[in-house]
Tab-separated table of C-alpha atoms and ligand atoms in Angstrom:
chain	number	residue	atom	x	y	z
F	199	UNK	CA	4.866	-14.334	16.223
F	200	UNK	CA	4.155	-17.579	18.062
F	201	UNK	CA	0.891	-19.337	17.005
F	202	UNK	CA	-0.002	-19.697	20.690
F	203	UNK	CA	0.309	-16.042	21.680
F	204	UNK	CA	-2.659	-15.044	23.806
F	205	UNK	CA	-5.295	-12.520	22.897
F	206	UNK	CA	-4.300	-8.955	23.664
F	207	UNK	CA	-7.227	-7.177	25.170
F	208	UNK	CA	-8.164	-3.468	24.685
F	209	UNK	CA	-6.250	-1.235	27.026
F	210	UNK	CA	-2.860	-2.662	25.851
F	211	UNK	CA	-0.533	-0.536	23.743
F	212	UNK	CA	0.204	-1.503	20.138
F	213	UNK	CA	3.318	-0.301	18.393
F	214	UNK	CA	3.687	0.758	14.764
F	215	UNK	CA	6.895	1.237	12.882
F	216	UNK	CA	6.544	4.177	10.513
F	217	UNK	CA	4.491	7.344	10.961
F	218	UNK	CA	2.773	8.026	7.603
F	219	UNK	CA	-0.920	7.979	6.746
F	220	UNK	CA	-1.192	4.217	6.972
F	221	UNK	CA	0.144	4.360	10.530
F	222	UNK	CA	-2.275	7.218	11.345
F	223	UNK	CA	-5.279	5.290	10.110
F	224	UNK	CA	-4.113	2.099	11.885
F	225	UNK	CA	-3.828	4.102	15.069
F	226	UNK	CA	-7.206	5.688	14.667
F	227	UNK	CA	-8.874	2.250	14.181
F	228	UNK	CA	-7.061	0.633	17.068
F	229	UNK	CA	-7.769	3.653	19.395
F	230	UNK	CA	-11.429	3.432	18.654
F	231	UNK	CA	-11.488	-0.020	20.189
F	232	UNK	CA	-9.626	1.218	23.217
F	233	UNK	CA	-6.023	0.305	22.373
F	234	UNK	CA	-3.186	2.713	23.011
F	235	UNK	CA	-0.707	3.181	20.137
F	236	UNK	CA	2.973	4.033	20.078
F	237	UNK	CA	4.647	5.109	16.883
F	238	UNK	CA	8.359	5.036	16.014
F	239	UNK	CA	8.968	7.737	13.485
F	240	UNK	CA	11.775	10.319	13.213
F	241	UNK	CA	9.604	13.163	11.743
F	242	UNK	CA	8.026	15.120	14.654
F	243	UNK	CA	5.042	16.278	12.482
F	244	UNK	CA	4.380	12.920	10.825
F	245	UNK	CA	0.723	12.057	10.261
F	246	UNK	CA	0.687	9.168	12.801
F	247	UNK	CA	2.709	11.095	15.332
F	248	UNK	CA	-0.116	13.670	15.554
F	249	UNK	CA	-2.611	11.069	16.754
F	250	UNK	CA	-0.701	8.527	18.844
F	251	UNK	CA	-0.305	8.720	22.596
F	252	UNK	CA	3.320	7.732	22.432
F	253	UNK	CA	5.646	9.094	19.833
F	254	UNK	CA	9.221	7.913	19.750
F	255	UNK	CA	10.929	10.426	17.572
F	256	UNK	CA	13.940	8.407	16.447
F	257	UNK	CA	15.270	6.415	13.498
F	258	UNK	CA	13.916	2.980	12.944
F	259	UNK	CA	17.211	1.416	14.042
F	260	UNK	CA	17.677	3.551	17.191
F	261	UNK	CA	18.541	0.988	19.933
F	262	UNK	CA	17.093	3.026	22.787
F	263	UNK	CA	13.803	3.691	20.864
F	264	UNK	CA	13.464	0.012	19.883
F	265	UNK	CA	14.067	-1.043	23.555
F	266	UNK	CA	11.309	1.476	24.671
F	267	UNK	CA	8.933	0.167	21.927
F	268	UNK	CA	9.434	-3.399	23.030
F	269	UNK	CA	8.938	-2.409	26.618
F	270	UNK	CA	5.746	-0.411	26.166
F	271	UNK	CA	4.047	-2.471	23.477
F	272	UNK	CA	2.122	-5.737	23.731
F	273	UNK	CA	2.639	-6.277	19.969
F	274	UNK	CA	4.135	-4.289	17.071
F	275	UNK	CA	3.294	-3.971	13.339
F	276	UNK	CA	4.608	-1.958	10.448
F	277	UNK	CA	3.041	0.641	8.149
F	278	UNK	CA	6.058	0.863	5.848
F	279	UNK	CA	8.022	-1.999	4.225
F	280	UNK	CA	11.430	-0.364	4.272
F	281	UNK	CA	12.133	-0.807	7.946
F	282	UNK	CA	15.668	-2.116	8.364
F	283	UNK	CA	15.660	-5.903	8.589
F	284	UNK	CA	17.968	-5.800	11.647
F	285	UNK	CA	15.533	-3.612	13.574
F	286	UNK	CA	12.607	-6.052	12.740
F	287	UNK	CA	14.667	-9.006	13.858
F	288	UNK	CA	15.672	-7.353	17.044
F	289	UNK	CA	12.051	-6.572	17.870
F	290	UNK	CA	10.861	-10.006	16.778
F	291	UNK	CA	13.020	-11.598	19.424
F	292	UNK	CA	11.400	-9.515	22.170
F	293	UNK	CA	7.825	-8.679	21.359
F	294	UNK	CA	5.085	-10.193	19.185
F	295	UNK	CA	5.738	-8.711	15.723
F	296	UNK	CA	3.422	-9.188	12.710
F	297	UNK	CA	4.111	-9.435	9.840
F	298	UNK	CA	7.363	-11.465	10.462
F	299	UNK	CA	10.753	-9.976	9.415
F	300	UNK	CA	11.176	-12.616	6.736
F	301	UNK	CA	7.880	-11.683	5.092
F	302	UNK	CA	8.658	-8.019	5.131
F	303	UNK	CA	12.123	-8.724	3.684
F	304	UNK	CA	10.551	-10.443	0.647
F	305	UNK	CA	8.345	-7.428	0.053
F	306	UNK	CA	11.298	-5.011	0.292
F	307	UNK	CA	12.879	-6.559	-2.789
F	308	UNK	CA	11.237	-6.901	-6.255
F	309	UNK	CA	13.682	-9.730	-7.143
F	310	UNK	CA	12.655	-11.689	-4.026
F	311	UNK	CA	8.961	-11.036	-4.749
F	312	UNK	CA	9.343	-12.353	-8.281
F	313	UNK	CA	11.153	-15.465	-6.904
F	314	UNK	CA	8.344	-16.086	-4.461
F	315	UNK	CA	5.696	-15.771	-7.325
F	316	UNK	CA	7.698	-18.306	-9.258
F	317	UNK	CA	8.060	-20.665	-6.332
F	318	UNK	CA	4.293	-20.501	-5.636
F	319	UNK	CA	3.300	-20.849	-9.387
F	320	UNK	CA	1.735	-17.347	-9.376
F	321	UNK	CA	2.303	-15.839	-12.885
F	322	UNK	CA	4.038	-12.443	-12.961
F	323	UNK	CA	5.552	-10.199	-15.703
F	324	UNK	CA	8.415	-11.666	-17.782
F	325	UNK	CA	11.603	-10.165	-16.320
F	326	UNK	CA	15.259	-10.371	-15.644
F	327	UNK	CA	16.924	-9.759	-12.315
F	328	UNK	CA	19.886	-7.433	-12.872
F	329	UNK	CA	22.221	-7.199	-9.906
F	330	UNK	CA	24.812	-4.365	-9.944
F	331	UNK	CA	27.398	-5.501	-12.423
F	332	UNK	CA	25.154	-7.855	-14.380
F	333	UNK	CA	25.918	-8.722	-17.938
F	334	UNK	CA	23.396	-6.648	-19.992
F	335	UNK	CA	24.338	-8.523	-23.133
F	336	UNK	CA	22.718	-11.664	-21.637
F	337	UNK	CA	19.267	-10.038	-21.251
F	338	UNK	CA	16.615	-11.603	-23.448
F	339	UNK	CA	15.617	-9.339	-26.320
F	340	UNK	CA	12.008	-10.324	-25.705
F	341	UNK	CA	11.953	-8.071	-22.574
F	342	UNK	CA	12.110	-4.859	-24.675
F	343	UNK	CA	10.422	-2.434	-24.651
F	344	UNK	CA	10.754	-2.799	-20.884
F	345	UNK	CA	10.596	-0.944	-17.588
F	346	UNK	CA	13.632	-1.007	-15.398
F	347	UNK	CA	12.861	-0.858	-11.658
F	348	UNK	CA	15.144	-0.544	-8.706
F	349	UNK	CA	14.888	-3.826	-6.679
F	350	UNK	CA	14.457	-1.878	-3.518
F	351	UNK	CA	12.891	1.347	-2.233
F	352	UNK	CA	10.661	2.180	-5.289
F	353	UNK	CA	7.179	3.638	-4.742
F	354	UNK	CA	4.541	5.690	-6.523
F	355	UNK	CA	6.378	5.084	-9.817
F	356	UNK	CA	9.658	6.362	-8.382
F	357	UNK	CA	12.774	4.234	-9.094
F	358	UNK	CA	11.468	3.221	-12.514
F	359	UNK	CA	12.442	4.179	-16.049
F	360	UNK	CA	11.393	3.127	-19.476
F	361	UNK	CA	13.831	1.122	-21.563
F	362	UNK	CA	12.695	1.174	-25.251
F	363	UNK	CA	15.502	-1.067	-26.569
F	364	UNK	CA	18.425	-3.068	-25.347
F	365	UNK	CA	20.763	-0.267	-26.361
F	366	UNK	CA	19.081	2.032	-23.805
F	367	UNK	CA	19.729	-0.331	-20.844
F	368	UNK	CA	23.098	0.829	-19.686
F	369	UNK	CA	22.081	4.492	-19.558
F	370	UNK	CA	18.771	3.616	-17.834
F	371	UNK	CA	20.597	1.517	-15.220
F	372	UNK	CA	23.114	4.362	-14.662
F	373	UNK	CA	20.213	6.839	-14.290
F	374	UNK	CA	18.835	4.724	-11.480
F	375	UNK	CA	22.109	4.899	-9.637
F	376	UNK	CA	23.717	1.626	-10.792
F	377	UNK	CA	21.890	-0.272	-8.043
F	378	UNK	CA	20.280	-3.777	-8.188
F	379	UNK	CA	17.396	-3.707	-10.547
F	380	UNK	CA	14.712	-5.848	-12.150
F	381	UNK	CA	13.849	-5.314	-15.865
F	382	UNK	CA	10.266	-6.106	-16.701
F	383	UNK	CA	8.708	-6.402	-20.129
F	384	UNK	CA	6.350	-3.449	-20.696
F	385	UNK	CA	2.939	-5.151	-20.707
F	386	UNK	CA	-0.215	-4.158	-22.583
F	387	UNK	CA	-2.543	-3.652	-19.627
F	388	UNK	CA	-6.309	-3.862	-19.952
F	389	UNK	CA	-6.652	-2.676	-16.338
F	390	UNK	CA	-5.100	-3.162	-12.817
F	391	UNK	CA	-6.612	-4.574	-9.679
F	392	UNK	CA	-5.518	-5.446	-6.138
F	393	UNK	CA	-6.497	-7.792	-3.407
F	394	UNK	CA	-6.392	-6.609	0.201
F	395	UNK	CA	-6.707	-9.472	2.741
F	396	UNK	CA	-5.715	-10.429	6.323
F	397	UNK	CA	-4.339	-13.672	7.655
F	398	UNK	CA	-4.449	-14.541	11.363
F	399	UNK	CA	-1.963	-16.381	13.590
F	400	UNK	CA	-4.055	-19.521	13.024
F	401	UNK	CA	-3.927	-19.295	9.225
F	402	UNK	CA	-7.452	-17.993	8.930
F	403	UNK	CA	-7.827	-15.767	5.862
F	404	UNK	CA	-10.397	-13.022	5.122
F	405	UNK	CA	-10.425	-10.999	1.843
F	406	UNK	CA	-12.029	-7.914	0.449
F	407	UNK	CA	-13.310	-8.064	-3.074
F	408	UNK	CA	-10.701	-6.898	-5.483
F	409	UNK	CA	-10.779	-3.231	-6.468
F	410	UNK	CA	-9.922	-1.869	-9.874
F	411	UNK	CA	-7.132	0.662	-9.782
F	412	UNK	CA	-6.471	3.591	-12.041
F	413	UNK	CA	-2.989	5.086	-12.076
F	414	UNK	CA	-1.770	8.411	-13.429
F	415	UNK	CA	2.010	9.142	-13.752
F	416	UNK	CA	2.707	5.849	-11.852
F	417	UNK	CA	0.688	6.975	-8.805
F	418	UNK	CA	-2.673	5.538	-7.775
F	419	UNK	CA	-5.359	7.964	-8.934
F	420	UNK	CA	-8.589	6.126	-8.014
F	421	UNK	CA	-9.769	2.765	-6.806
F	422	UNK	CA	-13.163	1.404	-7.855
F	423	UNK	CA	-15.048	-1.072	-5.849
F	424	UNK	CA	-16.685	-2.894	-7.361
F	425	UNK	CA	-14.486	-2.452	-10.526
F	426	UNK	CA	-16.619	-2.605	-13.594
F	427	UNK	CA	-13.831	-4.064	-15.623
F	428	UNK	CA	-13.310	-7.077	-13.354
F	429	UNK	CA	-15.116	-10.301	-14.499
F	430	UNK	CA	-16.032	-12.620	-11.581
F	431	UNK	CA	-13.598	-15.293	-12.728
F	432	UNK	CA	-10.752	-12.849	-12.688
F	433	UNK	CA	-11.717	-11.613	-9.256
F	434	UNK	CA	-11.768	-15.233	-8.046
F	435	UNK	CA	-8.368	-16.002	-9.579
F	436	UNK	CA	-6.897	-12.945	-8.007
F	437	UNK	CA	-8.218	-13.769	-4.578
F	438	UNK	CA	-6.908	-17.306	-4.901
F	439	UNK	CA	-3.451	-16.042	-5.968
F	440	UNK	CA	-3.325	-13.535	-3.148
F	441	UNK	CA	-4.328	-16.298	-0.626
F	442	UNK	CA	-1.426	-18.402	-1.985
F	443	UNK	CA	1.033	-15.558	-1.558
F	444	UNK	CA	-0.100	-15.091	1.979
F	445	UNK	CA	0.239	-18.777	2.796
F	446	UNK	CA	3.513	-19.041	0.951
F	447	UNK	CA	4.907	-16.223	3.224
F	448	UNK	CA	3.199	-17.750	6.339
F	449	UNK	CA	1.930	-14.159	6.633
F	450	UNK	CA	0.197	-12.726	9.732
F	451	UNK	CA	-1.476	-9.315	9.308
F	452	UNK	CA	-2.888	-7.345	6.444
F	453	UNK	CA	-1.333	-7.772	2.986
F	454	UNK	CA	-2.074	-6.534	-0.509
F	455	UNK	CA	-1.188	-8.017	-3.853
F	456	UNK	CA	-1.343	-5.849	-6.949
F	457	UNK	CA	-2.176	-7.458	-10.209
F	458	UNK	CA	-2.118	-6.585	-13.951
F	459	UNK	CA	-4.760	-7.829	-16.245
F	460	UNK	CA	-3.494	-7.924	-19.882
F	461	UNK	CA	-5.480	-7.252	-22.984
F	462	UNK	CA	-5.404	-10.997	-23.786
F	463	UNK	CA	-7.073	-11.721	-20.420
F	464	UNK	CA	-4.051	-13.046	-18.532
F	465	UNK	CA	-3.750	-12.181	-14.727
F	466	UNK	CA	-0.186	-11.397	-13.589
F	467	UNK	CA	0.921	-10.477	-10.068
F	468	UNK	CA	2.772	-7.232	-9.836
F	469	UNK	CA	3.910	-6.528	-6.316
F	470	UNK	CA	3.140	-7.269	-2.682
F	471	UNK	CA	2.636	-4.690	0.203
F	472	UNK	CA	3.077	-6.193	3.690
F	473	UNK	CA	0.581	-3.726	5.186
F	474	UNK	CA	-2.780	-2.027	4.368
F	475	UNK	CA	-2.688	-0.438	0.980
F	476	UNK	CA	-3.851	2.867	-0.571
F	477	UNK	CA	-6.280	0.847	-2.848
F	478	UNK	CA	-8.002	-0.491	0.343
F	479	UNK	CA	-8.689	2.843	1.933
F	480	UNK	CA	-12.292	2.810	0.615
F	481	UNK	CA	-12.943	-0.072	3.108
F	482	UNK	CA	-13.107	2.457	5.969
F	483	UNK	CA	-16.261	3.921	4.533
F	484	UNK	CA	-17.667	0.981	2.353
F	485	UNK	CA	-17.276	-2.102	4.542
F	486	UNK	CA	-18.432	-3.474	7.863
F	487	UNK	CA	-14.748	-4.075	8.777
F	488	UNK	CA	-11.908	-1.874	7.411
F	489	UNK	CA	-8.428	-2.963	6.380
F	490	UNK	CA	-7.073	-1.070	9.407
F	491	UNK	CA	-9.476	-2.823	11.773
F	492	UNK	CA	-8.261	-6.127	10.355
F	493	UNK	CA	-4.686	-5.062	10.908
F	494	UNK	CA	-5.245	-4.594	14.614
F	495	UNK	CA	-7.473	-7.649	14.885
F	496	UNK	CA	-4.720	-9.730	13.381
F	497	UNK	CA	-2.143	-8.177	15.668
F	498	UNK	CA	-4.057	-8.781	18.921
F	499	UNK	CA	-5.320	-12.257	17.900
F	500	UNK	CA	-8.945	-11.213	17.666
F	501	UNK	CA	-11.239	-13.017	15.188
F	502	UNK	CA	-10.860	-11.849	11.672
F	503	UNK	CA	-14.462	-11.104	10.781
F	504	UNK	CA	-15.180	-11.461	6.990
F	505	UNK	CA	-15.779	-7.941	5.801
F	506	UNK	CA	-19.109	-7.290	4.042
F	507	UNK	CA	-19.185	-4.373	1.626
F	508	UNK	CA	-22.321	-2.338	2.361
F	509	UNK	CA	-21.825	0.480	-0.198
F	510	UNK	CA	-20.165	0.728	-3.647
F	511	UNK	CA	-17.223	3.052	-3.494
F	512	UNK	CA	-14.846	5.156	-5.560
F	513	UNK	CA	-11.713	6.354	-3.809
F	514	UNK	CA	-9.841	9.281	-5.101
F	515	UNK	CA	-6.305	10.111	-3.993
F	516	UNK	CA	-5.797	13.805	-3.019
F	517	UNK	CA	-2.290	14.711	-4.111
F	518	UNK	CA	-0.447	17.868	-3.255
F	519	UNK	CA	-1.008	19.047	-6.833
F	520	UNK	CA	-4.518	20.114	-5.770
F	521	UNK	CA	-2.950	22.699	-3.531
F	522	UNK	CA	-1.563	24.659	-6.521
F	523	UNK	CA	-3.401	26.673	-9.219
F	524	UNK	CA	-2.467	26.732	-12.847
F	525	UNK	CA	0.050	29.450	-12.244
F	526	UNK	CA	1.790	27.426	-9.517
F	527	UNK	CA	0.415	29.586	-6.679
F	528	UNK	CA	-0.520	27.737	-3.475
F	529	UNK	CA	-4.205	27.599	-2.625
F	530	UNK	CA	-6.562	25.522	-0.536
F	531	UNK	CA	-8.954	23.100	-2.350
F	532	UNK	CA	-12.620	24.044	-2.040
F	533	UNK	CA	-13.427	21.637	0.856
F	534	UNK	CA	-16.727	23.309	1.661
F	535	UNK	CA	-17.987	22.302	-1.798
F	536	UNK	CA	-16.646	18.743	-1.524
F	537	UNK	CA	-18.208	18.340	1.922
F	538	UNK	CA	-21.489	19.257	0.395
F	539	UNK	CA	-21.466	16.067	-1.673
F	540	UNK	CA	-23.725	13.377	-0.110
F	541	UNK	CA	-21.729	10.166	0.353
F	542	UNK	CA	-18.261	11.805	0.018
F	543	UNK	CA	-15.958	10.982	2.948
F	544	UNK	CA	-13.001	13.274	3.357
F	545	UNK	CA	-9.782	11.891	4.888
F	546	UNK	CA	-6.835	14.334	5.248
F	547	UNK	CA	-3.594	13.131	6.729
F	548	UNK	CA	-2.429	16.362	8.574
F	549	UNK	CA	0.608	16.874	6.237
F	550	UNK	CA	1.440	20.544	6.462
F	551	UNK	CA	3.519	20.907	3.317
F	552	UNK	CA	1.770	20.186	0.055
F	553	UNK	CA	4.024	18.948	-2.719
F	554	UNK	CA	3.242	17.742	-6.178
F	555	UNK	CA	2.737	14.006	-6.126
F	556	UNK	CA	2.528	13.933	-2.348
F	557	UNK	CA	-0.365	11.954	-0.937
F	558	UNK	CA	-2.190	14.570	1.307
F	559	UNK	CA	-5.471	12.612	1.719
F	560	UNK	CA	-8.189	10.761	-0.025
F	561	UNK	CA	-11.876	11.101	-0.729
F	562	UNK	CA	-14.092	8.095	-0.755
F	563	UNK	CA	-17.440	8.437	-2.454
F	564	UNK	CA	-19.920	5.790	-1.378
F	565	UNK	CA	-23.340	5.120	-2.851
F	566	UNK	CA	-25.932	2.246	-3.419
F	567	UNK	CA	-24.510	1.472	-6.863
F	568	UNK	CA	-21.108	1.585	-8.554
F	569	UNK	CA	-22.519	3.934	-11.051
F	570	UNK	CA	-23.931	6.400	-8.422
F	571	UNK	CA	-20.532	6.281	-6.572
F	572	UNK	CA	-18.808	7.121	-9.830
F	573	UNK	CA	-21.089	10.057	-10.501
F	574	UNK	CA	-20.357	11.525	-7.002
F	575	UNK	CA	-16.627	10.985	-7.683
F	576	UNK	CA	-16.863	12.759	-11.071
F	577	UNK	CA	-18.576	15.734	-9.359
F	578	UNK	CA	-15.699	15.720	-6.779
F	579	UNK	CA	-13.219	15.645	-9.631
F	580	UNK	CA	-14.836	18.689	-11.162
F	581	UNK	CA	-14.938	20.581	-7.871
F	582	UNK	CA	-11.267	19.788	-7.223
F	583	UNK	CA	-9.945	20.373	-10.703
F	584	UNK	CA	-9.056	16.665	-11.417
F	585	UNK	CA	-9.332	15.273	-14.923
F	586	UNK	CA	-12.444	13.000	-15.058
F	587	UNK	CA	-11.824	9.210	-15.292
I	121	ADP	P1	5.249	1.103	-7.426
I	121	ADP	O1	3.779	1.055	-7.229
I	121	ADP	O2	6.105	0.587	-6.311
I	121	ADP	O3	5.753	2.547	-7.822
I	121	ADP	P2	4.735	-0.685	-9.660
I	121	ADP	O4	5.703	-1.734	-10.098
I	121	ADP	O5	3.467	-1.086	-9.019
I	121	ADP	O6	5.646	0.223	-8.692
I	121	ADP	O7	4.507	0.247	-10.891
I	121	ADP	C1	3.655	1.393	-10.798
I	121	ADP	C2	2.700	1.480	-11.957
I	121	ADP	O8	3.432	1.493	-13.216
I	121	ADP	C3	1.844	0.089	-12.126
I	121	ADP	O9	0.729	0.168	-11.254
I	121	ADP	C4	1.458	0.243	-13.544
I	121	ADP	O10	0.496	1.050	-13.847
I	121	ADP	C5	2.767	0.632	-14.247
I	121	ADP	N1	3.694	-0.506	-14.509
I	121	ADP	C6	4.537	-1.091	-13.750
I	121	ADP	N2	5.142	-2.196	-14.352
I	121	ADP	C7	4.551	-2.280	-15.575
I	121	ADP	C8	4.757	-3.153	-16.671
I	121	ADP	N3	5.672	-4.208	-16.581
I	121	ADP	N4	4.131	-2.956	-17.771
I	121	ADP	C9	3.177	-2.005	-17.880
I	121	ADP	N5	2.934	-1.112	-16.885
I	121	ADP	C10	3.641	-1.208	-15.721
I	122	MG	MG1	2.579	-0.649	-7.216
């Protein structure tokens, strides 16, 4: 997107590629400021398609749909990193698009992300890039036990497999379909955190405080903000590294960098999302400006106001598992009980079919202190049948 692009005023239509919950919450934020939103998404019933004025029900690379998007929209963004690069480049030549195709391309590929971290001097996990047909014999024995990850298209722990020893590598690689992979050393994590931030066309940067992220089965379970485990110097180092990444990509829009903190105190970058992130959902209810408001502000060239957190928050993901009882029978979670919790903010994404591991919604518990937010979240866990944290 050109640096000199003019401010796009409310009333204009903004486009979003991808129709999941991130697109839905982007649309809701932009709509509340008077923007129209058009979504390109093949699924008729997708979360964002339910709330946007214009739904182009087509594949991301459908030429007619892309043409219509470019025609109707003053600017376009993404809610999903795996939009085909060709579609992004086509749009970029015709309509202001943020983030830029090159930045999204880096985030589509773990090998490119790791190369970027290395170029920028941002430490990440010891790893080896294993393109299809690589010589497994040349892999450093120091990387075992490791985790093999597909270079592309992995999410929520999918596309990953544990590799205890070098001898297990060929079978693990075959199990992932023999595609390009990255092998990472399995690290001794003390905790995980992420930094959500926005960067404007003019290079201005605003950041949220890092949140502490708890994963279960490779899927984000909860985000804690503030995160009790995060020392101030680690928070500062993570924010500085995230800003370095955004500058290194010449990024425009909202971006999230996930980090590991090891038991020995080291901070390592894990991966980059070129969009708002699940761990930043609490900002809707805990901050003066949410990650989705920053997304539309960056897109339209409005000032990026530094967000101020007015409440401590714990965000719990609501996975499809909650829609099934112990015997596997489908049920509806007890929303009435959850809605009786003061400070609990329910967000459901309008997905009709609950499935185990599917992100159906989230619940943000806000309070005056981190401990009080945690207590509300623990009560919510109890009501929903979630293991406490
Ligand atoms: P994705 O979020 O795309 O599924 P990640 O690479 O972020 O993939 O991995 C998901 C989770 O798995 C991480 O948040 C972390 O909990 C765990 N994990 C990933 N890589 C490692 C590693 N090298 N060592 C230890 N744990 C890891
Ligand atoms: Mg991740």
